Every structure is written in C-alpha cells, then in structure tokens.
Short mmCIF file of N, CA, C and O and ligand atoms in Angstrom, two decimals:
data_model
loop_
_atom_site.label_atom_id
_atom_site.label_comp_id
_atom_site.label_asym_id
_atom_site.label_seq_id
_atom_site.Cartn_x
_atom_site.Cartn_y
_atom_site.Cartn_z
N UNK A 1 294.14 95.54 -180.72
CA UNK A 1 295.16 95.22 -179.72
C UNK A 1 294.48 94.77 -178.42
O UNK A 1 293.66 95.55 -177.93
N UNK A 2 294.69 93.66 -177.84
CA UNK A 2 294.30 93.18 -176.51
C UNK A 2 294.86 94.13 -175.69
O UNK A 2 295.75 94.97 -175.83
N UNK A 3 293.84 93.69 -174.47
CA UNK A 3 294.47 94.29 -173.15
C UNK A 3 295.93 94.31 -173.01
O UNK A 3 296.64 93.46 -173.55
N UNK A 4 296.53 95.59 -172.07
CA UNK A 4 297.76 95.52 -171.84
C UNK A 4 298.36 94.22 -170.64
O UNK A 4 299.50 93.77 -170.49
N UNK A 5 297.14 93.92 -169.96
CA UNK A 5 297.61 93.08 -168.51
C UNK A 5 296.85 91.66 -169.38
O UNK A 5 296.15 90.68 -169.10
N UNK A 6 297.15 91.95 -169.96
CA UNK A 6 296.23 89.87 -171.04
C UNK A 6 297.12 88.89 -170.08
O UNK A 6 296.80 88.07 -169.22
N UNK A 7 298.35 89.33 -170.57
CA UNK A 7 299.24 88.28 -169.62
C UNK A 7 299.62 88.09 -168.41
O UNK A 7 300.27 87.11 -168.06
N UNK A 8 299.33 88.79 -167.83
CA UNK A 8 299.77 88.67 -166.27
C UNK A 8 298.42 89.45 -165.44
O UNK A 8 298.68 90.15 -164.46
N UNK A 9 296.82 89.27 -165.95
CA UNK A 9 296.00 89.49 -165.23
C UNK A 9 295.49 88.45 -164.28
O UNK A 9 295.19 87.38 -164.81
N UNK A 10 295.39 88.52 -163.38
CA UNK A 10 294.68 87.55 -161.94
C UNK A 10 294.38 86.32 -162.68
O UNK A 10 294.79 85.17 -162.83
N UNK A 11 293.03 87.49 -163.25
CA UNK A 11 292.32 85.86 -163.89
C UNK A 11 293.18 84.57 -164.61
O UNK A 11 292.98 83.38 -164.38
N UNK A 12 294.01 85.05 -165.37
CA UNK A 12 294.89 83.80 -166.12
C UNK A 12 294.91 82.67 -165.11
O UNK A 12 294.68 81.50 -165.41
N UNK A 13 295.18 83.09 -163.94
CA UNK A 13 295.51 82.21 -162.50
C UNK A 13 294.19 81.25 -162.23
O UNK A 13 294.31 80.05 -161.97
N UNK A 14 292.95 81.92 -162.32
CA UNK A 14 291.73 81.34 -162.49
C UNK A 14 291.32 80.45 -162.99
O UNK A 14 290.65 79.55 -162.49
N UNK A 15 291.83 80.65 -164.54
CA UNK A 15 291.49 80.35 -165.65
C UNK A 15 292.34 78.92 -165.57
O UNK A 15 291.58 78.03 -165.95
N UNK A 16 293.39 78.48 -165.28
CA UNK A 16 294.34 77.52 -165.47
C UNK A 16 294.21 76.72 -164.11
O UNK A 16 294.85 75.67 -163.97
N UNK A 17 293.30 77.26 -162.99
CA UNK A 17 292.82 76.29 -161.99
C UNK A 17 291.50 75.65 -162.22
O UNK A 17 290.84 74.96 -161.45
N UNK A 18 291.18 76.09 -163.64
CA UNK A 18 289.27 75.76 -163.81
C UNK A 18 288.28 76.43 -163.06
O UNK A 18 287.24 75.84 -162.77
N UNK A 19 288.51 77.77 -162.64
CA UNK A 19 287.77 78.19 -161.70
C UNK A 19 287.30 78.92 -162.17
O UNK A 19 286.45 79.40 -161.42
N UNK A 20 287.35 79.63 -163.58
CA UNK A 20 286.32 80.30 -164.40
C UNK A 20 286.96 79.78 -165.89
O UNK A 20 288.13 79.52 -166.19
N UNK A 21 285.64 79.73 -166.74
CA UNK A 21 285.91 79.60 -168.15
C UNK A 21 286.62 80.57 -168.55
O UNK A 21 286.87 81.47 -167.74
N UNK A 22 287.21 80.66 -170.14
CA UNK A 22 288.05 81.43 -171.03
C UNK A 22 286.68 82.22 -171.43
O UNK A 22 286.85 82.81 -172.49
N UNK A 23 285.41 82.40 -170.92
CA UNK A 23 284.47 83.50 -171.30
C UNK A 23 284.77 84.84 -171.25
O UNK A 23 284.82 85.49 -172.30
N UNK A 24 285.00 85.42 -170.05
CA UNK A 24 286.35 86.81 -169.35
C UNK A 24 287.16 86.82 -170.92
O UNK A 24 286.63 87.37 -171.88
N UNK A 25 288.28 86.27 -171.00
CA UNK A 25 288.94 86.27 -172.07
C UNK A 25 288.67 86.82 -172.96
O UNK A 25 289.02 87.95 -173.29
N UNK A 26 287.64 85.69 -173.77
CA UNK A 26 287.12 86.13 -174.98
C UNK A 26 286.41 87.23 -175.39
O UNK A 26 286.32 87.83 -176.46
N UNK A 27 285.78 87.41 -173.99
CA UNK A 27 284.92 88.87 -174.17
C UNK A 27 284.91 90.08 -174.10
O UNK A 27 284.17 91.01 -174.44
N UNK A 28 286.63 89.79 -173.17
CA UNK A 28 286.92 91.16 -172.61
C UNK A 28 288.62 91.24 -172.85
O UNK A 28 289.26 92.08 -173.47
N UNK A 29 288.96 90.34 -172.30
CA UNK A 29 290.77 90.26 -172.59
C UNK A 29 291.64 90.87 -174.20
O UNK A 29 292.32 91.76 -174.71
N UNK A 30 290.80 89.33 -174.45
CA UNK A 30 291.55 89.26 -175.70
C UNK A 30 290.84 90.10 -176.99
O UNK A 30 291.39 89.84 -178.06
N UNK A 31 289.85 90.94 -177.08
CA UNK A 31 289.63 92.09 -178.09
C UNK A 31 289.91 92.76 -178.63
O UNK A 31 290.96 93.10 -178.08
N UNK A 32 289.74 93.58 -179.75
CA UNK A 32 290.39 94.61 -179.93
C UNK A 32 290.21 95.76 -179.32
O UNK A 32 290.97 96.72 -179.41
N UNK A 33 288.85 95.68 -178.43
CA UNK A 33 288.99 97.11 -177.58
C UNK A 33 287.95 97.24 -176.39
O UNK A 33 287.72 98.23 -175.70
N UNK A 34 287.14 95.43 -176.33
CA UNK A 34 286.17 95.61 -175.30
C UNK A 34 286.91 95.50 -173.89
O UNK A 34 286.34 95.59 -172.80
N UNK A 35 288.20 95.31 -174.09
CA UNK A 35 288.90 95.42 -172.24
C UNK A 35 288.63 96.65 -172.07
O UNK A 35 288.89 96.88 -170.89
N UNK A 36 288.23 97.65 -172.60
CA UNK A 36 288.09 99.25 -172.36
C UNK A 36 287.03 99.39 -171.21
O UNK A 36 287.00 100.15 -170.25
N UNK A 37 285.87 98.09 -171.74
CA UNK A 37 284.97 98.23 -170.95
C UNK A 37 284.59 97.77 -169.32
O UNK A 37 283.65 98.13 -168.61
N UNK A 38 285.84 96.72 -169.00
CA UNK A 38 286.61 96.19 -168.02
C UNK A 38 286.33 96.94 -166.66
O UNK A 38 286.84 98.06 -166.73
N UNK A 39 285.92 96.81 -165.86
CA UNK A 39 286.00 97.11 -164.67
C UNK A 39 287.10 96.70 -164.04
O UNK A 39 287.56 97.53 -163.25
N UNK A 40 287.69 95.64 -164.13
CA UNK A 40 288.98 95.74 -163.68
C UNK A 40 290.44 96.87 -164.27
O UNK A 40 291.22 97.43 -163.50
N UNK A 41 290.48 96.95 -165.62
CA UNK A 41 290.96 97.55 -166.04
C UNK A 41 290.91 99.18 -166.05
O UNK A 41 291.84 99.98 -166.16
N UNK A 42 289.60 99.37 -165.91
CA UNK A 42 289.17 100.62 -165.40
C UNK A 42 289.44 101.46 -164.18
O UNK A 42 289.58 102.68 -164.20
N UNK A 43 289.51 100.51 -162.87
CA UNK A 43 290.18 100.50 -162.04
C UNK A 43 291.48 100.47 -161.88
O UNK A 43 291.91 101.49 -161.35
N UNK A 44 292.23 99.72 -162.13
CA UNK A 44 293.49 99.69 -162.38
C UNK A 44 294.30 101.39 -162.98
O UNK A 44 295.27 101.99 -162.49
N UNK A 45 293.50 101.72 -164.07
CA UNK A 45 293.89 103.26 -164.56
C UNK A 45 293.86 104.35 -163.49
O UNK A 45 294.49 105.40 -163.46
N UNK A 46 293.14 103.94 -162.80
CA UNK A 46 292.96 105.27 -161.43
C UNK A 46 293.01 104.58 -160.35
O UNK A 46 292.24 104.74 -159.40
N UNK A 47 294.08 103.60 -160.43
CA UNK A 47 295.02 103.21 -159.63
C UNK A 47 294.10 102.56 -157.69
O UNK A 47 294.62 102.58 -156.58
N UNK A 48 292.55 102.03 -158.12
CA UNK A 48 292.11 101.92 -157.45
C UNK A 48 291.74 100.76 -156.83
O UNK A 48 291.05 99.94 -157.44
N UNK A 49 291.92 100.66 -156.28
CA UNK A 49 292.49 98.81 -155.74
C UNK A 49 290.84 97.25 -156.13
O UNK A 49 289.65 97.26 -155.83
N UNK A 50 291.38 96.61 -156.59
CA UNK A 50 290.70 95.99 -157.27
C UNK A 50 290.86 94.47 -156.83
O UNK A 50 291.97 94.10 -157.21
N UNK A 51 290.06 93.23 -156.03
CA UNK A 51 290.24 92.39 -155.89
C UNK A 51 290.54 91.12 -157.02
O UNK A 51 290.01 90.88 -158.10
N UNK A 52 291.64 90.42 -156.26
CA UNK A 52 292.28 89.18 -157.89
C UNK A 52 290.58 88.76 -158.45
O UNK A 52 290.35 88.53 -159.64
N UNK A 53 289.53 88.72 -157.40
CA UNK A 53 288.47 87.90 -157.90
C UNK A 53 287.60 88.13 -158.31
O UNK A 53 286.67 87.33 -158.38
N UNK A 54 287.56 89.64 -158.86
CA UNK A 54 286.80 90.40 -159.08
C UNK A 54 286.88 90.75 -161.02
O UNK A 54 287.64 91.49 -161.65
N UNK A 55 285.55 89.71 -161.57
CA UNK A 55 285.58 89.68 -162.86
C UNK A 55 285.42 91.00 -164.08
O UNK A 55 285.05 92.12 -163.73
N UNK A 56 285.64 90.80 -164.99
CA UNK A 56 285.32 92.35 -165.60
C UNK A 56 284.22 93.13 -165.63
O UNK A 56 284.35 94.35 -165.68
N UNK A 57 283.23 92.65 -165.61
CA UNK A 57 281.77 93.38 -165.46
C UNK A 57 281.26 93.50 -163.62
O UNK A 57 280.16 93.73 -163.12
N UNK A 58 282.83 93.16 -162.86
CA UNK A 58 282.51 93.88 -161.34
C UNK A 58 282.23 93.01 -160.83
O UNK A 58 282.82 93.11 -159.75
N UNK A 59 281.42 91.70 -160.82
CA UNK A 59 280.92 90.63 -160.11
C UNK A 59 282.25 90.14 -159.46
O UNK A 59 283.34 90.10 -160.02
N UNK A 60 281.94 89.72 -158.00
CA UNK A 60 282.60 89.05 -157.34
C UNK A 60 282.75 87.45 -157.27
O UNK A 60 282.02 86.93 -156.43
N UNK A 61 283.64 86.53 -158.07
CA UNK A 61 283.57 85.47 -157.79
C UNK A 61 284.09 84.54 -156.54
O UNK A 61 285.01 84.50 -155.72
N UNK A 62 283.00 83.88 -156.89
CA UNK A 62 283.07 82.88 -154.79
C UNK A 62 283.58 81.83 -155.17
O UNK A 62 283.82 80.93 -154.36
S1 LIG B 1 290.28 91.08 -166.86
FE1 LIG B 1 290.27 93.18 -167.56
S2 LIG B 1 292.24 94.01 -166.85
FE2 LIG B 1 292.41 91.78 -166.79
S3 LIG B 1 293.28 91.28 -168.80
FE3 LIG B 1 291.06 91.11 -168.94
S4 LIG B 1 290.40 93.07 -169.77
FE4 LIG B 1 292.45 93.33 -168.95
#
C-alpha cells in the first residue's frame, strides 16, 4: 500500500512544475512500505511541522 498523503503531498505540486523528478515518488511515495522511511511522513505522524520543500530523506530543496 502507498503512502497515505501519495495524493495530496506537496511534492505532487513539484513534481507537475518540473521542479523535481518522479525519483521522491518512486522511491518513497509510491511503495509498498518505503514511505515509512520518509522524513516527511515521519514528521507529519508527530504532528511536527514540516516544510512543502522539504524532500523525503530531509534535504531541503532550493
Ligand atoms: S513525500 Fe513522504 S509523506 Fe509525501 S507522499 Fe511521499 S512518502 Fe508520503
């Protein structure tokens, strides 16, 4: 099962301006369980505020 936020995570917004590849996605989104490993998603669970630009392995994109 993919992530619960697949569809309405930041990145999609990213992703459909060309401003990051479908790499995020593939590696982390759409899995059966590596969004677990998500820093965004991780955050999100303990409700801890997380920037739109801020990719799954934590890096800040400019
Ligand atoms: S970036 Fe993280 S929180 Fe957003 S959909 Fe992908 S795995 Fe889920």
């Amino acid at each position: 099962m993919p992530c619960k936020w697949l569809e309405v995570c930041p990145l999609r917004a990213y992703e459909k301006k060309g401003l990051i590849s479908d790499k995020w996605k593939k590696e982390y989104c759409q899995t059966k369980s590596n969004w677990k490993n998500c820093k965004r998603y991780k955050m999100s669970e303990k409700c801890e505020h997380h920037p739109d630009n801020m990719m799954p392995d934590g890096t800040i994109k400019k």
